[in-house]
mmCIF file of C-alpha atoms in Angstrom:
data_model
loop_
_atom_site.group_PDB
_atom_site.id
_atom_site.type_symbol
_atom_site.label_atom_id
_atom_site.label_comp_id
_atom_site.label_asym_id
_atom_site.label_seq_id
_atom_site.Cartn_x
_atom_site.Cartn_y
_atom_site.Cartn_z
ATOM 1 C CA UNK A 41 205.855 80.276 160.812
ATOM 2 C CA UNK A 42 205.589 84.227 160.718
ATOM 3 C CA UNK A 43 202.492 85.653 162.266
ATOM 4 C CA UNK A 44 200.723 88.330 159.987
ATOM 5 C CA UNK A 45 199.594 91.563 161.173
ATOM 6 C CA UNK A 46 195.750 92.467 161.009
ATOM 7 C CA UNK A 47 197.041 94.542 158.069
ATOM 8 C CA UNK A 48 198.844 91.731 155.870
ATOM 9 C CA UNK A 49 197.897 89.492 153.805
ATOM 10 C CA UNK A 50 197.345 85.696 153.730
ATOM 11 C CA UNK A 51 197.427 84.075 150.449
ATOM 12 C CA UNK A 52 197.598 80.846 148.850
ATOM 13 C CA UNK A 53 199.645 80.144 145.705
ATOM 14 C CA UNK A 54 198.843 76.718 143.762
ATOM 15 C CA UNK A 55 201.599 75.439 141.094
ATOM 16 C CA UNK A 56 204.414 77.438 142.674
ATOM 17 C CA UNK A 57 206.743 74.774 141.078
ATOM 18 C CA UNK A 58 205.776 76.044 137.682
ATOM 19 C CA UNK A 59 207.231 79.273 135.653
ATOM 20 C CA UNK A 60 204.752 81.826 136.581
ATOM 21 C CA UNK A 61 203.729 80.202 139.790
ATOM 22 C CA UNK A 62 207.245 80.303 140.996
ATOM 23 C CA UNK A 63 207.980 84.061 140.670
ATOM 24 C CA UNK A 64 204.680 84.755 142.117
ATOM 25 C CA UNK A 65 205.908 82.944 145.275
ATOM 26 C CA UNK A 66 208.840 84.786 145.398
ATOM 27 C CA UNK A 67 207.374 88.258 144.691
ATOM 28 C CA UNK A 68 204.480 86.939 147.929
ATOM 29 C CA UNK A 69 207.604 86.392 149.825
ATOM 30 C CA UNK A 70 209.220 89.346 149.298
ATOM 31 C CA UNK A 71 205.685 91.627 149.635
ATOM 32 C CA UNK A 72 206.290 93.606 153.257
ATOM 33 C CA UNK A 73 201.996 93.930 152.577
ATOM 34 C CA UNK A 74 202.066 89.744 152.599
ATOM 35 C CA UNK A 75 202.140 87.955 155.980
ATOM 36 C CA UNK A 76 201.866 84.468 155.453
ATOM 37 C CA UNK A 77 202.105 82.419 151.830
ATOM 38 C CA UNK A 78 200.504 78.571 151.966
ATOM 39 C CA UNK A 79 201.683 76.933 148.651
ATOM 40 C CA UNK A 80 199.820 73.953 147.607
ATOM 41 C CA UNK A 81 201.485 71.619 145.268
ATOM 42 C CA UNK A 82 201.904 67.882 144.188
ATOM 43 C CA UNK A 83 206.031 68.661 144.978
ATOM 44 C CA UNK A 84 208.034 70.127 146.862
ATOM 45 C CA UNK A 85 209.384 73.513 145.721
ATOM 46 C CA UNK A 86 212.856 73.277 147.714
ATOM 47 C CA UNK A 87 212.778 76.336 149.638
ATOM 48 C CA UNK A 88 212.405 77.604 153.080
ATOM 49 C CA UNK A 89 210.816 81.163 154.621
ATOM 50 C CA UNK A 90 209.527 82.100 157.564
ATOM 51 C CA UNK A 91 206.470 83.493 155.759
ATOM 52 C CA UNK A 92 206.218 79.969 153.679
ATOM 53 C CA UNK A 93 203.606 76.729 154.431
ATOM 54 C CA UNK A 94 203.941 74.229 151.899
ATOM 55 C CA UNK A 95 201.527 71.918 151.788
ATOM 56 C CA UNK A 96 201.903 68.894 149.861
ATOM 57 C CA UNK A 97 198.597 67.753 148.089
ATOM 58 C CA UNK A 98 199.007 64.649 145.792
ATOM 59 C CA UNK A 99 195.545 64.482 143.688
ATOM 60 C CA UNK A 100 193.936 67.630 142.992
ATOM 61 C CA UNK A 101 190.715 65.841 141.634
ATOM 62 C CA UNK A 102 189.415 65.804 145.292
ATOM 63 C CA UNK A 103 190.752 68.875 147.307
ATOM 64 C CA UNK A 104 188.706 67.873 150.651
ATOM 65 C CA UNK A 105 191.767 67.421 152.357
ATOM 66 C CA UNK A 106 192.714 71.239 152.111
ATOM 67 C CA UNK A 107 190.157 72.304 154.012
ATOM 68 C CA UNK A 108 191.924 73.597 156.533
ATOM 69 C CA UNK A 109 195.203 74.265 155.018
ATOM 70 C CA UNK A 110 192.649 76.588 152.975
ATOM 71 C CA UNK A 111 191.013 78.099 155.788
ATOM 72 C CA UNK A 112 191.365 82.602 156.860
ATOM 73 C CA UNK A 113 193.095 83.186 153.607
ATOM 74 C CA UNK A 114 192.708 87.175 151.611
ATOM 75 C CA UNK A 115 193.468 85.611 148.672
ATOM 76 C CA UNK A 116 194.721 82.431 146.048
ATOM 77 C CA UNK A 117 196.728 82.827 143.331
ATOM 78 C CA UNK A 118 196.059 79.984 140.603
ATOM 79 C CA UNK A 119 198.602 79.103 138.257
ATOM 80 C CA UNK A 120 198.205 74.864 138.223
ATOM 81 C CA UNK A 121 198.043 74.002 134.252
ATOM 82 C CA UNK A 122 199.872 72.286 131.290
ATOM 83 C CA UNK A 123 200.845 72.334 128.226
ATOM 84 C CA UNK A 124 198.924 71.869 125.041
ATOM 85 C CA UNK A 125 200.538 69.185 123.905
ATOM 86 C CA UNK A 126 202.063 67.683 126.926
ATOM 87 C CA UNK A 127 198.937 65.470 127.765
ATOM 88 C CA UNK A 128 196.405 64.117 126.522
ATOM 89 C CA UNK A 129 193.120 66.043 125.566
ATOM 90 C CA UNK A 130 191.209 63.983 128.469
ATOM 91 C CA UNK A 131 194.370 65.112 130.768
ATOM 92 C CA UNK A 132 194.425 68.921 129.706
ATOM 93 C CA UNK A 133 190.850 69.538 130.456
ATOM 94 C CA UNK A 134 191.041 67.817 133.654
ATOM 95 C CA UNK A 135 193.605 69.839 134.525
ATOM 96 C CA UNK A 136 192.532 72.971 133.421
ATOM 97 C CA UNK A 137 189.053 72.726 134.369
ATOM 98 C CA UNK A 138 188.429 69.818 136.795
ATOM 99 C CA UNK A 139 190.954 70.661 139.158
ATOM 100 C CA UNK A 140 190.505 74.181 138.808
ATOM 101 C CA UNK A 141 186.893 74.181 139.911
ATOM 102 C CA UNK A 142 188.079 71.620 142.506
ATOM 103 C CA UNK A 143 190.416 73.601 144.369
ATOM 104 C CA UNK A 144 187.997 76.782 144.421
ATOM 105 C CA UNK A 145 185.141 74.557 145.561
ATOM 106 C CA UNK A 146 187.490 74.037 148.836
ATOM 107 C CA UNK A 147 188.737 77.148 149.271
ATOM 108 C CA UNK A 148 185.740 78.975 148.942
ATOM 109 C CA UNK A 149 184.180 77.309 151.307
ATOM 110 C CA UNK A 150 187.290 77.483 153.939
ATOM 111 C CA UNK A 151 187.706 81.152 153.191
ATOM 112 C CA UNK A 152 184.505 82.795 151.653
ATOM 113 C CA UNK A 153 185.671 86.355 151.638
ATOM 114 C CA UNK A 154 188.930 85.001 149.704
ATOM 115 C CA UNK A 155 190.031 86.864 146.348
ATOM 116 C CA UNK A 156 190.786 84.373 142.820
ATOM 117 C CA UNK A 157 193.502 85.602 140.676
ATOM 118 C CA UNK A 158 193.748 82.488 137.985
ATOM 119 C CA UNK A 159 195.973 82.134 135.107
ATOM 120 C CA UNK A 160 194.362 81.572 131.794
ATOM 121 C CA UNK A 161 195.270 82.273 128.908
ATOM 122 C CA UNK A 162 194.898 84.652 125.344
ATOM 123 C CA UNK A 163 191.649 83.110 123.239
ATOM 124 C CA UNK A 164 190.239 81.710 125.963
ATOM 125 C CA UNK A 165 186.354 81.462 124.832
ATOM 126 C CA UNK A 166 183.659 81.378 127.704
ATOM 127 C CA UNK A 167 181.404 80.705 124.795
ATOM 128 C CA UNK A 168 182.781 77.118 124.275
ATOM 129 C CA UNK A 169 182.677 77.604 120.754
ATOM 130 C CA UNK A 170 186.478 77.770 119.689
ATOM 131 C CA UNK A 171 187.628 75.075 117.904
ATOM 132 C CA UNK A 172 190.947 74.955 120.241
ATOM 133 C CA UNK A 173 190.673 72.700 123.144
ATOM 134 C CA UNK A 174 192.843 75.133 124.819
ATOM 135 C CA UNK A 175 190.532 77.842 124.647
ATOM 136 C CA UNK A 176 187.379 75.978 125.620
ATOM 137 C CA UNK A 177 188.928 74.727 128.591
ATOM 138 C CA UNK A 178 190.168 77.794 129.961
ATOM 139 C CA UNK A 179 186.972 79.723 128.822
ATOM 140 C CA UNK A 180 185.201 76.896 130.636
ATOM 141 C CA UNK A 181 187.296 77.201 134.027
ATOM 142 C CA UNK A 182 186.840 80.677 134.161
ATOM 143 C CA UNK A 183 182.810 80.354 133.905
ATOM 144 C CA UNK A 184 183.135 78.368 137.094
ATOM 145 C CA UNK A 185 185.400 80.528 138.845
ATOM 146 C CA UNK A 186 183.194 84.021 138.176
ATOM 147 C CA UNK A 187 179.923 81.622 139.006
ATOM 148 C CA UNK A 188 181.490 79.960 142.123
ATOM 149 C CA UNK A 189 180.855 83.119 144.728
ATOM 150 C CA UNK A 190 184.591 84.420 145.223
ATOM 151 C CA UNK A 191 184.010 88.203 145.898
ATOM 152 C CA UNK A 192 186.854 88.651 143.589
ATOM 153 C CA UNK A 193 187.953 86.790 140.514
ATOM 154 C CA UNK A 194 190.933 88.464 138.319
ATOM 155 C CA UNK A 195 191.134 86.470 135.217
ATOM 156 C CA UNK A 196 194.278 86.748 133.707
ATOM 157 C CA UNK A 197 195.109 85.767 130.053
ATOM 158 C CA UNK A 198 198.093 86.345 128.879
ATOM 159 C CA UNK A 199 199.555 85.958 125.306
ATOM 160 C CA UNK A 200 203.294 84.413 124.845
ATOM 161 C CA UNK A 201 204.660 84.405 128.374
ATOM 162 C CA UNK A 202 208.289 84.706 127.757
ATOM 163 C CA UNK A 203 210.508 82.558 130.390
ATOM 164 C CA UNK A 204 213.150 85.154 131.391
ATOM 165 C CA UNK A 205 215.068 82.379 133.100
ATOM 166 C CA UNK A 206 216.796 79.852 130.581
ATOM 167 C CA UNK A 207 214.975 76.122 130.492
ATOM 168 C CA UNK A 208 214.050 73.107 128.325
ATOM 169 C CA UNK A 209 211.082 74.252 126.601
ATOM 170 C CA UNK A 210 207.949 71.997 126.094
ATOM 171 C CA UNK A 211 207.028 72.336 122.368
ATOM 172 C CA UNK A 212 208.108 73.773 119.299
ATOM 173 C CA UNK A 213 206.534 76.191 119.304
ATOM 174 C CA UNK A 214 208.211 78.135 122.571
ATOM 175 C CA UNK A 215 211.459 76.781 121.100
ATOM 176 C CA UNK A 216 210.529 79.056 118.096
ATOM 177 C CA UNK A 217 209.477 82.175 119.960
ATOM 178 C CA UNK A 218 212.584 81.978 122.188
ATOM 179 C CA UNK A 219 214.603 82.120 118.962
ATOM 180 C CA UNK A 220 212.802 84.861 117.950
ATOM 181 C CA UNK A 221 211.643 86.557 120.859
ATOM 182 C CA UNK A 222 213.629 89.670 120.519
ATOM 183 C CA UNK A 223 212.687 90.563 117.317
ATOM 184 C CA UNK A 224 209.062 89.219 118.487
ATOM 185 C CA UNK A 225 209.173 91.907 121.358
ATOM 186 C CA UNK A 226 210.195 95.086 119.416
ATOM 187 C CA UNK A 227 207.340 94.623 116.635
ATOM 188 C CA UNK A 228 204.537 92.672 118.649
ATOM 189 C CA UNK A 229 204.603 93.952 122.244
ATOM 190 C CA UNK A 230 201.222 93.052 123.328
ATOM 191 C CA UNK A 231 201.403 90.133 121.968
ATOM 192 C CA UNK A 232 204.055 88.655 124.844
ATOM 193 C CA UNK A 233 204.271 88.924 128.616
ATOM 194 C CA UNK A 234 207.730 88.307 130.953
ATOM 195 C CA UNK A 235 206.550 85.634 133.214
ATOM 196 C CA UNK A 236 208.151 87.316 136.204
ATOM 197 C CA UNK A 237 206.034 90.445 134.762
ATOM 198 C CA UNK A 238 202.918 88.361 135.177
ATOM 199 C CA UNK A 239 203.300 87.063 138.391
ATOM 200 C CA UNK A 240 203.638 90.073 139.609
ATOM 201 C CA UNK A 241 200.532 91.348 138.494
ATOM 202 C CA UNK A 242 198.893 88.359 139.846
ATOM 203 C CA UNK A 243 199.577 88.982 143.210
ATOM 204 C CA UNK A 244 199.485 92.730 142.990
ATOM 205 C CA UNK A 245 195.748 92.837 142.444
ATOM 206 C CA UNK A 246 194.414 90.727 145.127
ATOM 207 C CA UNK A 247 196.852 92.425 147.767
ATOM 208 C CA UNK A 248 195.927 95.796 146.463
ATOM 209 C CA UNK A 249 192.023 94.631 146.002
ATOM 210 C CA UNK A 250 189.931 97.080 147.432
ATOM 211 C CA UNK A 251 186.422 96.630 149.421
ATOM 212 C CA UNK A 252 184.091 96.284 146.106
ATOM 213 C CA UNK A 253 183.197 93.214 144.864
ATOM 214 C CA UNK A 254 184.300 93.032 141.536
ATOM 215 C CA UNK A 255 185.228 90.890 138.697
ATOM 216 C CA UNK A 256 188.010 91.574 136.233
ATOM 217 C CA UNK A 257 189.132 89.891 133.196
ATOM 218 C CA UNK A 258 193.008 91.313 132.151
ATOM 219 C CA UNK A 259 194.031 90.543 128.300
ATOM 220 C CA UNK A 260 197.736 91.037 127.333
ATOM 221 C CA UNK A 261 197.995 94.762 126.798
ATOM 222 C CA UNK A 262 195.787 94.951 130.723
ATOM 223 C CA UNK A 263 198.054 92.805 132.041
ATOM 224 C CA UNK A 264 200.871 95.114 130.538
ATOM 225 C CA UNK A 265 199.372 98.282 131.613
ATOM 226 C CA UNK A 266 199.403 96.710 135.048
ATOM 227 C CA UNK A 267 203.402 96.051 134.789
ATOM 228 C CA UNK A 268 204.264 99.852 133.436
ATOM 229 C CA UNK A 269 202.056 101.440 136.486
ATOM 230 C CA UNK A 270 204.243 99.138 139.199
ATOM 231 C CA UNK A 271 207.538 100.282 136.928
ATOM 232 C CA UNK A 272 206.515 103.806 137.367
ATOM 233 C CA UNK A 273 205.543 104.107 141.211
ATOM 234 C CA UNK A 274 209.262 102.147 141.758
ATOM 235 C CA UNK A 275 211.208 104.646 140.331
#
């Protein structure tokens, strides 16, 4: 296991087996200001690094158990969810909300000064007045995460996250916008997201956080904005 400097980071990356959570474990890896990752996960994500913990964690309804895996960590990066669609309605919210608000109950106690960047997603209503189970779910997790005492909470919500990588896609409807994505990129550009794009941003802010408490909510064209200024300072 590598030993961080006083200067690195320690994060924690949850659903690293998914599409955005598995670029942001690569771009953690690959971060010289990153000193150890912990990914926490119901499988194994077949890889090995000396910066890399994996903990295996079966049930996500009761997170107790991570208590110390969660312990002196800068920083999570939350990208557990599913697909509307894939589960049930019961399923999806406990997912998106139960286990959400389960994990940060944990880690916030284990590491209090720890940052939250969470996945969410475009229409996601805090109000829980949308119509889309979707969006009251996510709107619903992110109440909890900005009331649960993180100094930091980066919401991110994203519009079509375009895969990058070829796969088997889980609706229709990401079968059609693969299809049509580059047409769909040249006359709606804040209306997608490269998934390696976005996990990137996620674990840009919390290693780049600065003292202030502060909460942030990024919508497409933020998260966007976020990409072009990384672009820039790497050329």
């Amino acid at each position: 296991m590598n030993v961080p400097t006083a200067s690195q980071k320690r994060l924690v990356i949850v659903g690293a087996t998914g599409m955005v959570g598995g670029y942001a474990l690569r771009y953690a890896l690959e971060d010289s200001a990153v000193g150890t990752v912990a990914s926490i996960g119901r499988r194994k994500i077949g890889i090995s690094h000396p910066k890399l913990k994996e903990v295996l964690h079966p049930d996500f309804a009761d997170c107790s158990a991570l208590g110390e895996a969660l312990s002196a960590h800068d920083a999570a990066i939350f990208c557990l969810g599913a697909y509307t669609g894939a589960v049930t309605d019961t399923e999806l919210r406990t997912i998106t909300v139960d286990y959400t608000v389960e994990l940060a109950r944990v880690l916030h106690a284990s590491s209090p000064g720890a940052a939250f960047s969470f996945l969410s997603g475009k229409g996601a209503d805090p109000t829980g007045r949308s119509r889309m189970s979707f969006a009251r779910y996510k709107g619903e997790a992110e109440n909890a995460l900005l009331a649960a005492g993180f100094p930091r909470v980066y919401v991110f919500r994203p519009a079509y996250i375009y895969p990058v990588e070829p796969r088997k896609e889980p609706n229709f409807s990401y079968r059609l916008m693969r299809a049509i994505y580059p047409a769909f990129r040249m006359l709606f550009p804040n209306q997608m997201i490269r998934a390696d794009d976005l996990a990137r941003a996620m674990v840009n802010v919390v290693v780049q956080k600065t003292a202030e408490r502060e909460n942030r909510v990024f919508e497409n064209h933020d998260i966007r904005a976020i990409v072009r200024s990384f672009h820039a300072t790497s050329e």
